[in-house]
PDB file of C-alpha atoms in Angstrom:
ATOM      1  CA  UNK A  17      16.277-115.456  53.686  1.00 52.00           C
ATOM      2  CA  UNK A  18      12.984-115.049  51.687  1.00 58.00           C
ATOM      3  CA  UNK A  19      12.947-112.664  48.533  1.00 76.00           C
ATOM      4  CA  UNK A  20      16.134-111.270  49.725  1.00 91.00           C
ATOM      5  CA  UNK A  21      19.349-110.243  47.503  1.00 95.00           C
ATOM      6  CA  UNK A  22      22.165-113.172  46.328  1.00 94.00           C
ATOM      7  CA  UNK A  23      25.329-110.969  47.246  1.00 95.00           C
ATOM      8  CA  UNK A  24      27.700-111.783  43.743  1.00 89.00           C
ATOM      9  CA  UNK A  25      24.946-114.193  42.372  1.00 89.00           C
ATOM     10  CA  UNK A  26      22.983-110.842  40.992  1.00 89.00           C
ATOM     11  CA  UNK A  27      26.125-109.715  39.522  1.00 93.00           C
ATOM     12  CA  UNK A  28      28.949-107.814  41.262  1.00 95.00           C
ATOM     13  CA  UNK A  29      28.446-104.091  40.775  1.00 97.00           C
ATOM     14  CA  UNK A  30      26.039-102.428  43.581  1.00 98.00           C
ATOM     15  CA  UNK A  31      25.562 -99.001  42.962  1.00 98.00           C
ATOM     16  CA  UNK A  32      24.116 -96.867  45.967  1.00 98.00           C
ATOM     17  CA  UNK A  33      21.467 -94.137  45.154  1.00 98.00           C
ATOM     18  CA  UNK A  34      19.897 -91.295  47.659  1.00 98.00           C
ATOM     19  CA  UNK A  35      16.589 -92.614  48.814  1.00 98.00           C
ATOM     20  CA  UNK A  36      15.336 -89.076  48.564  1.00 97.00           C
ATOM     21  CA  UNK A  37      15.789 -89.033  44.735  1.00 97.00           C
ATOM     22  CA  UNK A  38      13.017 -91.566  43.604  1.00 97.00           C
ATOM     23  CA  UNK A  39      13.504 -89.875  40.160  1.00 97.00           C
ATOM     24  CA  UNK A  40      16.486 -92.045  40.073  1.00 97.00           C
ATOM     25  CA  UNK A  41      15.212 -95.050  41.718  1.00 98.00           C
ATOM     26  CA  UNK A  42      14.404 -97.244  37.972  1.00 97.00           C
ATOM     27  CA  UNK A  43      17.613 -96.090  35.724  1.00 97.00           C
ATOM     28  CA  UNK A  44      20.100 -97.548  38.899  1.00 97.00           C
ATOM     29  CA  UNK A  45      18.363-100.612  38.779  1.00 97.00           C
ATOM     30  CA  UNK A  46      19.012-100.451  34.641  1.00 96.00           C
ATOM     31  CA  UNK A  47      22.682 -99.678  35.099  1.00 96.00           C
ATOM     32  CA  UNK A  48      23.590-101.581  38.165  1.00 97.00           C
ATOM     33  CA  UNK A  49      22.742-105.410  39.095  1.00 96.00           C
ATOM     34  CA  UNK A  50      22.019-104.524  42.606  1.00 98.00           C
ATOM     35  CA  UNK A  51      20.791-100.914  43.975  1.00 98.00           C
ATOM     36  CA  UNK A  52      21.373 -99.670  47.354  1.00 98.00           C
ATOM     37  CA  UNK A  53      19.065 -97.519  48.623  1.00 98.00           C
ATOM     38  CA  UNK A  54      20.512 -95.044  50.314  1.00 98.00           C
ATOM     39  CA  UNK A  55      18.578 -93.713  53.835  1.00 98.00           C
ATOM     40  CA  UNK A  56      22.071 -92.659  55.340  1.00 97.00           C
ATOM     41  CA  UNK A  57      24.899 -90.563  54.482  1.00 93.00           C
ATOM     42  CA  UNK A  58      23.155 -89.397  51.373  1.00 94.00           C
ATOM     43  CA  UNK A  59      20.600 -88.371  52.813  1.00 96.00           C
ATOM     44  CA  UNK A  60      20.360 -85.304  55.151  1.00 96.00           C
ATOM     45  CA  UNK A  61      18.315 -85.834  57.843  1.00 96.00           C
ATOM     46  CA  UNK A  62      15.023 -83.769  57.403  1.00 97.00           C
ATOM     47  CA  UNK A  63      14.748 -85.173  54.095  1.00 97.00           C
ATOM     48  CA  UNK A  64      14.835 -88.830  55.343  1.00 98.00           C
ATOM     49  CA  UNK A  65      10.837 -89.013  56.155  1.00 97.00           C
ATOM     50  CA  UNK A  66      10.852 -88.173  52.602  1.00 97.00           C
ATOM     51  CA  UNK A  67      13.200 -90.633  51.269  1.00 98.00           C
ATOM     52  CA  UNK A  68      11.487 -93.305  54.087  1.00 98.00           C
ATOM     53  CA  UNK A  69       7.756 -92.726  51.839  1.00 98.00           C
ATOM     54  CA  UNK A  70       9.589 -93.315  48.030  1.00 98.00           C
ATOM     55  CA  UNK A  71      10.801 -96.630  48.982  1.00 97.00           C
ATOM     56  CA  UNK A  72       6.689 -97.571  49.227  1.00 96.00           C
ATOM     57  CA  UNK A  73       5.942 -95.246  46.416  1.00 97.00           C
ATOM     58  CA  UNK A  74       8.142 -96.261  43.918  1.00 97.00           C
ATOM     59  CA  UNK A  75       9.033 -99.965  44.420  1.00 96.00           C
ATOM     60  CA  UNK A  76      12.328-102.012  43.165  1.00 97.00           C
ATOM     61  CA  UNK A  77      13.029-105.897  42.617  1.00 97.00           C
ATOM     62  CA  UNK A  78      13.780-106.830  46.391  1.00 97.00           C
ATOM     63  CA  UNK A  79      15.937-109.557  45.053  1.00 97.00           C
ATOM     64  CA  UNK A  80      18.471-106.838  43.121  1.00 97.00           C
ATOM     65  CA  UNK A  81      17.765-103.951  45.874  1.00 98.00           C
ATOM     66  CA  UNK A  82      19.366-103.442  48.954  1.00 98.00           C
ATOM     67  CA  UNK A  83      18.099-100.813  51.925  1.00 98.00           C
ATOM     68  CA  UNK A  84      20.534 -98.833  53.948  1.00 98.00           C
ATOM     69  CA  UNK A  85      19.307 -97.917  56.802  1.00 98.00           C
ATOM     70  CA  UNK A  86      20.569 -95.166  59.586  1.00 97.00           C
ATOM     71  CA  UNK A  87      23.107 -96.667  62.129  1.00 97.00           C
ATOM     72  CA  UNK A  88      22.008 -98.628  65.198  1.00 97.00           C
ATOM     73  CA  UNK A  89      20.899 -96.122  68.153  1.00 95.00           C
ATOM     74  CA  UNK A  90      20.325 -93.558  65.713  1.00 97.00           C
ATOM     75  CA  UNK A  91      17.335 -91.421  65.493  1.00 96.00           C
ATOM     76  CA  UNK A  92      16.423 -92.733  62.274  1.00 97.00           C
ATOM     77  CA  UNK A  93      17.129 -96.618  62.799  1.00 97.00           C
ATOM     78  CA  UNK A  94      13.568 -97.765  63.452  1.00 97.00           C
ATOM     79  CA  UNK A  95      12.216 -96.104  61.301  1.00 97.00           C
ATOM     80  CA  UNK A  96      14.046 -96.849  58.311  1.00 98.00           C
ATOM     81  CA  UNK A  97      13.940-100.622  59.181  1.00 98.00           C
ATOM     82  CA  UNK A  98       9.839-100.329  59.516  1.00 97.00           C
ATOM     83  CA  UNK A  99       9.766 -98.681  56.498  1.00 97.00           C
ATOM     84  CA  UNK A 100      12.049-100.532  54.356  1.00 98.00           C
ATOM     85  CA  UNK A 101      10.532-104.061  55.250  1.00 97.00           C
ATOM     86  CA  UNK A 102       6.950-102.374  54.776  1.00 97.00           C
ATOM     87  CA  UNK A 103       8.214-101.341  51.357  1.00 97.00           C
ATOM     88  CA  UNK A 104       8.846-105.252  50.583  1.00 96.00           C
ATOM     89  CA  UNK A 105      12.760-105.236  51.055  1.00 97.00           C
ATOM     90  CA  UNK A 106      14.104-108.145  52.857  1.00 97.00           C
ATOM     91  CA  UNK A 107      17.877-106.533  52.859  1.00 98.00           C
ATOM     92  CA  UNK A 108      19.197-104.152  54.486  1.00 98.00           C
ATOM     93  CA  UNK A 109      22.826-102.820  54.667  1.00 98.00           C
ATOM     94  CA  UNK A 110      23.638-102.030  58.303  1.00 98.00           C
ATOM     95  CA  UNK A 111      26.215 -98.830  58.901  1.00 98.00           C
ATOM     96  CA  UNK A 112      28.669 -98.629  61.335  1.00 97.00           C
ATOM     97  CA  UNK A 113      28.012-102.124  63.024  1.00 98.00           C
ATOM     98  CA  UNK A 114      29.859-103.311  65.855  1.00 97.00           C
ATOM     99  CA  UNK A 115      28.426-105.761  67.400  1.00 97.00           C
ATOM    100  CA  UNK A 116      26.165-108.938  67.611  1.00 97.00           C
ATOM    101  CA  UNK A 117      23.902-107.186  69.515  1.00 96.00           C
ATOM    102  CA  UNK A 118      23.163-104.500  67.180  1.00 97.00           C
ATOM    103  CA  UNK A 119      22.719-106.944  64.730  1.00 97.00           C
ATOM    104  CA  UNK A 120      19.821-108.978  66.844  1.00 96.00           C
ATOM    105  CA  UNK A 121      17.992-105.530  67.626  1.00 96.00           C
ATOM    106  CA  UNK A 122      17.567-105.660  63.794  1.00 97.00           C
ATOM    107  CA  UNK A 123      16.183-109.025  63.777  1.00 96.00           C
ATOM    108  CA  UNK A 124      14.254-107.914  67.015  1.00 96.00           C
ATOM    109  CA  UNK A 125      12.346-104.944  65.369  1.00 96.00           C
ATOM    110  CA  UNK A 126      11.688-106.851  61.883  1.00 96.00           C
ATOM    111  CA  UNK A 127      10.128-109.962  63.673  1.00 95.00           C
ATOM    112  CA  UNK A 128       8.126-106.950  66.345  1.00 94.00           C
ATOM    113  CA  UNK A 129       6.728-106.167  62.549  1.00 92.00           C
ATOM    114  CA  UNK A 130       5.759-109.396  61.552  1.00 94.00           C
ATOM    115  CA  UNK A 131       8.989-109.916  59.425  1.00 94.00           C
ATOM    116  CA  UNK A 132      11.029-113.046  59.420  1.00 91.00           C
ATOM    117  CA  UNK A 133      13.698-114.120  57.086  1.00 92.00           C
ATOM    118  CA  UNK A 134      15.523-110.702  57.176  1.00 96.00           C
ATOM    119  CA  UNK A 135      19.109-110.546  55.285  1.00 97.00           C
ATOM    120  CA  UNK A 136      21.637-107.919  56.895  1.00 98.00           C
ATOM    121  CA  UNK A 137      24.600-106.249  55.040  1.00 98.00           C
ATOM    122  CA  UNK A 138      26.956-105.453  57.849  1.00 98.00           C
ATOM    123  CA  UNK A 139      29.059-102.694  57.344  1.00 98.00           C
ATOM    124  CA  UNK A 140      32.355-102.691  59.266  1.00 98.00           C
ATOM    125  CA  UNK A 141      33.643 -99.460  59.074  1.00 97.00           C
ATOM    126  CA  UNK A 142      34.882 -97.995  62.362  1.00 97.00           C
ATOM    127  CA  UNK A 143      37.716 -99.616  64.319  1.00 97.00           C
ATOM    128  CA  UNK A 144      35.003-101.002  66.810  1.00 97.00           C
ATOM    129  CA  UNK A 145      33.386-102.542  63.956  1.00 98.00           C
ATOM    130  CA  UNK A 146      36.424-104.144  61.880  1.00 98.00           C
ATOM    131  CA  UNK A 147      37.693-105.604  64.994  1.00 98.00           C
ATOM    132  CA  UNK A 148      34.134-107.085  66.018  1.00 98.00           C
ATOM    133  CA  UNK A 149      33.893-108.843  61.638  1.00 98.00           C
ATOM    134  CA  UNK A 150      34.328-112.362  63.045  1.00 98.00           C
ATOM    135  CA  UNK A 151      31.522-111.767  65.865  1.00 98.00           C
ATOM    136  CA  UNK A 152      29.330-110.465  63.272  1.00 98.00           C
ATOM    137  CA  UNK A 153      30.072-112.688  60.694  1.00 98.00           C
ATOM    138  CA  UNK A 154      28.837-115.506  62.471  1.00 98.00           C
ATOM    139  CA  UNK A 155      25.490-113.912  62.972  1.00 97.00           C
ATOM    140  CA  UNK A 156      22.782-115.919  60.865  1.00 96.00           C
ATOM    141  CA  UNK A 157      20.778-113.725  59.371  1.00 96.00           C
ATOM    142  CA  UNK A 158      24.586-111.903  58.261  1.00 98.00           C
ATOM    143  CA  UNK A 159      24.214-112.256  54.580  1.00 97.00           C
ATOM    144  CA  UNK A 160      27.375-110.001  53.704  1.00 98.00           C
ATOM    145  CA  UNK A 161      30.357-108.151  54.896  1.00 98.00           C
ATOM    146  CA  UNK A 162      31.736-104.836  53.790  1.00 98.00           C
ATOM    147  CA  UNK A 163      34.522-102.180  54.801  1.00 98.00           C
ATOM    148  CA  UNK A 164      34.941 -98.845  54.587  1.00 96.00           C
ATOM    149  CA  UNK A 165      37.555 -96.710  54.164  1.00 96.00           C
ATOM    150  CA  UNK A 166      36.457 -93.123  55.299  1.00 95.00           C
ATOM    151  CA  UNK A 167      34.602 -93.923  58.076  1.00 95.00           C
ATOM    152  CA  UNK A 168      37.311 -96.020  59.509  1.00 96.00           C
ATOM    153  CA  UNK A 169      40.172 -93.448  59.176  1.00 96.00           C
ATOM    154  CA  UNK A 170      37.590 -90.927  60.786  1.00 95.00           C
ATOM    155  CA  UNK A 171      37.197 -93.416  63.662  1.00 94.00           C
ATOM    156  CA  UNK A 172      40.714 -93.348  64.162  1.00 96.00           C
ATOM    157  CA  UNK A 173      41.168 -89.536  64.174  1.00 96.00           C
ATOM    158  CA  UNK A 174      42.652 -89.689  60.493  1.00 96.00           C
ATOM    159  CA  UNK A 175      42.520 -87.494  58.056  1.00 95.00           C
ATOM    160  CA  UNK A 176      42.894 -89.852  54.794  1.00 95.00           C
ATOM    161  CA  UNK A 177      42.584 -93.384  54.068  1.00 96.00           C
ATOM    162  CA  UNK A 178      45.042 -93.454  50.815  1.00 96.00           C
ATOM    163  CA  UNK A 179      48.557 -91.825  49.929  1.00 96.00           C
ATOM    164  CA  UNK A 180      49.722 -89.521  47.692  1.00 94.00           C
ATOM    165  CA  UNK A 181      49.597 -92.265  44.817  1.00 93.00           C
ATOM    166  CA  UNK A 182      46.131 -92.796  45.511  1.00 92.00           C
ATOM    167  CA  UNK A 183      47.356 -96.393  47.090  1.00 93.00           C
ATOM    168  CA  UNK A 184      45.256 -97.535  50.274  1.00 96.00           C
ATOM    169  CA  UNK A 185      47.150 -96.449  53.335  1.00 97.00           C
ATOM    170  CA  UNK A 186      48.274 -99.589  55.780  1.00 97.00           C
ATOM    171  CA  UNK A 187      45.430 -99.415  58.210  1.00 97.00           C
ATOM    172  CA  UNK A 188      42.844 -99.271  55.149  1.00 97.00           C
ATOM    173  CA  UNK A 189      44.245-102.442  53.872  1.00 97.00           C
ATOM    174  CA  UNK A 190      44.565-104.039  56.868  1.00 98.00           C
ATOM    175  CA  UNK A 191      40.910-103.367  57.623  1.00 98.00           C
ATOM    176  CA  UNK A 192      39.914-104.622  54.328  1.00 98.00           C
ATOM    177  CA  UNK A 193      41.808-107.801  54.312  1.00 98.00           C
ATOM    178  CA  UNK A 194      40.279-108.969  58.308  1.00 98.00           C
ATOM    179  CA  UNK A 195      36.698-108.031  56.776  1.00 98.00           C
ATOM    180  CA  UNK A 196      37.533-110.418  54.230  1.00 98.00           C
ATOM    181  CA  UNK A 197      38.848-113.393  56.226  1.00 98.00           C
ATOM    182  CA  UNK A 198      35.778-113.204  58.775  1.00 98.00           C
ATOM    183  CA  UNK A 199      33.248-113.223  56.063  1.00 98.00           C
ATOM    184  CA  UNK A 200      35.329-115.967  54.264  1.00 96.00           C
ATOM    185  CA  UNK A 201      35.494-117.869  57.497  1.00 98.00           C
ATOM    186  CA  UNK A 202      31.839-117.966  58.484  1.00 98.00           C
ATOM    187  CA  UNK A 203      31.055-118.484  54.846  1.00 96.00           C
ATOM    188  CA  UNK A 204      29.483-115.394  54.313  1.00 97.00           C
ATOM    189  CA  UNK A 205      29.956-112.776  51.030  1.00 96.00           C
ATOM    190  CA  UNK A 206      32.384-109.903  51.405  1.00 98.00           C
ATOM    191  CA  UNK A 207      31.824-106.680  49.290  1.00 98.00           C
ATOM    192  CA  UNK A 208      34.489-104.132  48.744  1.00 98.00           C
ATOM    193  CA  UNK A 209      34.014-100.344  49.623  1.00 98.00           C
ATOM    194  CA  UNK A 210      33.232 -97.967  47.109  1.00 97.00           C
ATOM    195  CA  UNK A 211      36.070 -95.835  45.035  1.00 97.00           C
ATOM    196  CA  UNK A 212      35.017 -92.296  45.511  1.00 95.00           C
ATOM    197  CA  UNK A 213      37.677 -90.696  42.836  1.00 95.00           C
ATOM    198  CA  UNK A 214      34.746 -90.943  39.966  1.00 96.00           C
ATOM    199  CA  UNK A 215      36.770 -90.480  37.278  1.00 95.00           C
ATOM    200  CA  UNK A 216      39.827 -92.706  37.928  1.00 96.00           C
ATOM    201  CA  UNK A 217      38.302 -95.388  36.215  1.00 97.00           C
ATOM    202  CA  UNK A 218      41.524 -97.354  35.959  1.00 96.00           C
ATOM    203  CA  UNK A 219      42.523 -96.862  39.572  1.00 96.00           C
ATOM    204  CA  UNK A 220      38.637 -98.318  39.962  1.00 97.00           C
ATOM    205  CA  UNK A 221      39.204-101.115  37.689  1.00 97.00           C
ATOM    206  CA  UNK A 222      42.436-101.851  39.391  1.00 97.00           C
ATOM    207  CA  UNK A 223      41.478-102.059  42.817  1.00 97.00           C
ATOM    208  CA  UNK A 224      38.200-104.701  41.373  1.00 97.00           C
ATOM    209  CA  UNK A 225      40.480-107.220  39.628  1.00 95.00           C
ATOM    210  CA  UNK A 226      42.253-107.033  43.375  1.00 96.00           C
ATOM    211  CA  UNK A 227      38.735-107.694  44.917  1.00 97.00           C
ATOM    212  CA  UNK A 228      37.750-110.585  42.821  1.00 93.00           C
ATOM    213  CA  UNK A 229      41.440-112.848  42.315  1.00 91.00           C
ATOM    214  CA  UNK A 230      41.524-112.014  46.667  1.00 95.00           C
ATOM    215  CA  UNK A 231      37.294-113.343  46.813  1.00 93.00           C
ATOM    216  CA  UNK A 232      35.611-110.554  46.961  1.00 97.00           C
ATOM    217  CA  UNK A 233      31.890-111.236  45.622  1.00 95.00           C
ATOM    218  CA  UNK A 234      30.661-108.070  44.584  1.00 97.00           C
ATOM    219  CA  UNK A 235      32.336-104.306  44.880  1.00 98.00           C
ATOM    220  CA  UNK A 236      29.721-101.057  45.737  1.00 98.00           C
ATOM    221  CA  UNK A 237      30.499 -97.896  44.103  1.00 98.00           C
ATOM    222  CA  UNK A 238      28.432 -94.371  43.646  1.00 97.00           C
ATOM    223  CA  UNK A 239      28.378 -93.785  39.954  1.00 97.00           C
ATOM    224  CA  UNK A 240      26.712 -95.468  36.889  1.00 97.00           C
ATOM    225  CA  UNK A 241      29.935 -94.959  35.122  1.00 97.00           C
ATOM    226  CA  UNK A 242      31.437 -96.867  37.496  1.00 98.00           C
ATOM    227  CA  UNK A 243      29.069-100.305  36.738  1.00 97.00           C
ATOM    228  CA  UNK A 244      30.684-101.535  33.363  1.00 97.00           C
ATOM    229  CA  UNK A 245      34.412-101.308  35.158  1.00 97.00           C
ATOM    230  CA  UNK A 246      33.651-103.705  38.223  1.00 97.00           C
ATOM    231  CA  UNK A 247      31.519-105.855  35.653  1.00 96.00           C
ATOM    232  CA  UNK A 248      34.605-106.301  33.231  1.00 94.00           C
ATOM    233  CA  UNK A 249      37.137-106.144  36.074  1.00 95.00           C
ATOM    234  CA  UNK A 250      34.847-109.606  37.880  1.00 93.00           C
ATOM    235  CA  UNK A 251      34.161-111.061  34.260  1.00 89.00           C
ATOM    236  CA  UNK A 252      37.013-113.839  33.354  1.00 86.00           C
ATOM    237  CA  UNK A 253      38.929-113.374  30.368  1.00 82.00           C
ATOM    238  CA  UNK A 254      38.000-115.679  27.336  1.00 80.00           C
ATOM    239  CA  UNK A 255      41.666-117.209  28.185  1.00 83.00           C
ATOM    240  CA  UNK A 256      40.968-117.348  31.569  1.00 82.00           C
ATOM    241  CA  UNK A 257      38.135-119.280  30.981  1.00 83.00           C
ATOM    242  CA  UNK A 258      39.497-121.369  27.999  1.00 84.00           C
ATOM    243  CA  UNK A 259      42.238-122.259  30.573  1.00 84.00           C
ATOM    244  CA  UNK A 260      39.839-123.165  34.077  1.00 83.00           C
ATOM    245  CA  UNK A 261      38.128-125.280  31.449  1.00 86.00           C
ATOM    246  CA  UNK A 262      41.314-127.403  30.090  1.00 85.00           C
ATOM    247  CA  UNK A 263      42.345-127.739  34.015  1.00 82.00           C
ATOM    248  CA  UNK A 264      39.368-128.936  35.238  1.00 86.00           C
ATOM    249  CA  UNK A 265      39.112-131.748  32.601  1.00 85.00           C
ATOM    250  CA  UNK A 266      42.337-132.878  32.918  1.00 87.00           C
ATOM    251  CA  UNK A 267      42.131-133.010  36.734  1.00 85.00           C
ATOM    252  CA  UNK A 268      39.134-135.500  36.043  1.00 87.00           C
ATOM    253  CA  UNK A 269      41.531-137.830  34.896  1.00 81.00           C
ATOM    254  CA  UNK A 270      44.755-137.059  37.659  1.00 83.00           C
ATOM    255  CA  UNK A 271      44.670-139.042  40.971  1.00 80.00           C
ATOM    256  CA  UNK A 272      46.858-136.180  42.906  1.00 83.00           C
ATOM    257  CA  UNK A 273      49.331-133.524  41.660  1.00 88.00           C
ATOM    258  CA  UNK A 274      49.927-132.920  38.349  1.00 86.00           C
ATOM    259  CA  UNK A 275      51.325-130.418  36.109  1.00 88.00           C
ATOM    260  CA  UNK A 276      49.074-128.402  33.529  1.00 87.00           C
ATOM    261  CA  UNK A 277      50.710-125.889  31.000  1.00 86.00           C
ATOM    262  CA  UNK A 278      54.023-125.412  33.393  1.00 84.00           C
ATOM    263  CA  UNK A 279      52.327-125.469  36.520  1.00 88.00           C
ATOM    264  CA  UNK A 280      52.209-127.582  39.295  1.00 87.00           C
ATOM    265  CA  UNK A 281      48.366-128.265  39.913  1.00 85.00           C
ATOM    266  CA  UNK A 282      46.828-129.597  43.219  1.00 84.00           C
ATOM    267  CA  UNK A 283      43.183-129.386  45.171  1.00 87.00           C
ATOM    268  CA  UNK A 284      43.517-125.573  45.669  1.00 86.00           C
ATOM    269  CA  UNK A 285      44.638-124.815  42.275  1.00 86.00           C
ATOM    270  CA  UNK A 286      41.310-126.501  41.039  1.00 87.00           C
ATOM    271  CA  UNK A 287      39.176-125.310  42.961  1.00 86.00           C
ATOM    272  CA  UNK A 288      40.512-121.554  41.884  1.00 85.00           C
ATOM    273  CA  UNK A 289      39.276-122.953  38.169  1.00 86.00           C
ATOM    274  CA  UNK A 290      36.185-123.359  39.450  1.00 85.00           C
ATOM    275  CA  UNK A 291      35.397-120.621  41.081  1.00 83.00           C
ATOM    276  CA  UNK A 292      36.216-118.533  38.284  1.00 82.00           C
ATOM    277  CA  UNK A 293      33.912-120.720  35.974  1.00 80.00           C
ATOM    278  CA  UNK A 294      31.354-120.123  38.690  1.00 80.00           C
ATOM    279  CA  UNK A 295      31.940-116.609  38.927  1.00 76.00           C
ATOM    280  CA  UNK A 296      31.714-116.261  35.079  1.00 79.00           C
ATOM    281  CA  UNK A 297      27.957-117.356  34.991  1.00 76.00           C
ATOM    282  CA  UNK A 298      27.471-114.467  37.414  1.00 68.00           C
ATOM    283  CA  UNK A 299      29.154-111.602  34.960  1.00 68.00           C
ATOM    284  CA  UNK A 300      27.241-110.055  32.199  1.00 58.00           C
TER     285      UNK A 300
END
């Protein structure tokens, strides 16, 4: 992918803004490290040949903004896609995808423009879709996973993804965790969904220290107040880092197992160190 966005590389928090609200466009892309421009759920539909002009009118960095276009068969679909890539953007966030073919009809219509090098966001978010995340994962020009949790409970004839306590209900986890493992398996990125209770800002910061320690590369949300939680929530601790650091070098001097500060430390265990050192250079 050309010009596209680095899923986690940019930085982990992508905040989604309407595409009909260019007014907003510049201060997301100051508060967030990657915007999502938003042609779909926040956007009603006789306002989207609006929105579908701004993203030409008032450009963003392609490589720190991400296009969300209308689902596959939708009325809407080819022309967001036309106008997104005609607008520069190289990624787009695909809703409601559930299969490889929907996925290739993307690739289809962007290379019917003249566009190669596409990235795709797949979002797996209807039981159709969670169950197809190894199928799609495998797709090249896949970039990214992501889940959600509303869409998928609605799929299913549900009325709530999360208890009482706020806690994601079984099904919600389960979908998260398979969108996971099939991006992790194909060696793709998988982003979490997006914590819609704005002001729990602890439940928020809760749920992204889950996403990160379980490899999660980046977590979406809808709120600028909701940026500086997932950034401090991915960003290692100054003992977390002090500690990768003193592994590492000792390993460079252990033929096999070993134990470091009362723990027994093999391959796995150092490559966790490194990943988080990795992930710090990421984290602002």
């Amino acid at each position: 992918m050309t010009g596209g966005v680095d899923i986690g590389g940019s930085g982990p928090a992508l905040l989604f803004c309407p595409a009909d609200r260019p007014d907003r466009y510049a201060k997301a892309a100051q508060r967030s490290d990657v915007v999502i421009l938003d042609l779909e759920d926040a956007v009603a539909p006789a306002s989207r040949p609006g929105a579908r002009a701004a993203l030409a009118a008032h450009p963003l960095d392609p490589t720190r903004t991400i296009v969300r276009v209308n689902p596959h068969g939708s009325a809407d679909h080819t022309a967001d896609i036309a106008a997104a890539l005609a607008a520069g953007y190289r990624t787009l966030m695909l809703p409601k995808a559930e299969s490889a073919a929907a996925v290739r009809s993307v690739e289809a219509l962007a290379a019917a423009g003249g566009t190669t090098g596409i990235g795709l966001v797949v979002l797996c978010e209807t039981a159709a879709g969670v169950l197809a995340a190894p199928q799609l994962a495998a797709e090249e020009s896949v970039a990214a996973l992501m889940w959600g949790a509303e869409d998928l409970v609605a799929s299913l004839g549900g009325s709530s993804s999360r208890l009482p306590d706020g806690r994601y209900r079984d099904v919600a986890r389960h979908a998260r965790s398979a969108v996971l493992l099939a991006a992790g398996a194909h060696g793709k990125a998988a982003i979490d969904t997006v914590h819609l209770d704005i002001g729990d800002l602890s439940g928020l910061a809760d749920e992204a220290r889950d996403a990160v320690a379980s490899g999660f590369r980046a977590t979406a949300c809808i709120h600028p107040d909701q940026v500086s939680v997932i950034r401090d929530a991915y960003r290692p601790s100054a003992e977390q880092l002090r500690r990768a650091l003193a592994l590492l070098q000792r390993a460079e001097g252990e033929a096999g197992v070993f134990r470091f500060e009362g723990q027994m430390v093999d391959e796995p265990v150092v490559r966790h160190a490194r990943a988080l050192l990795e992930r710090a250079e990421h984290t602002v």
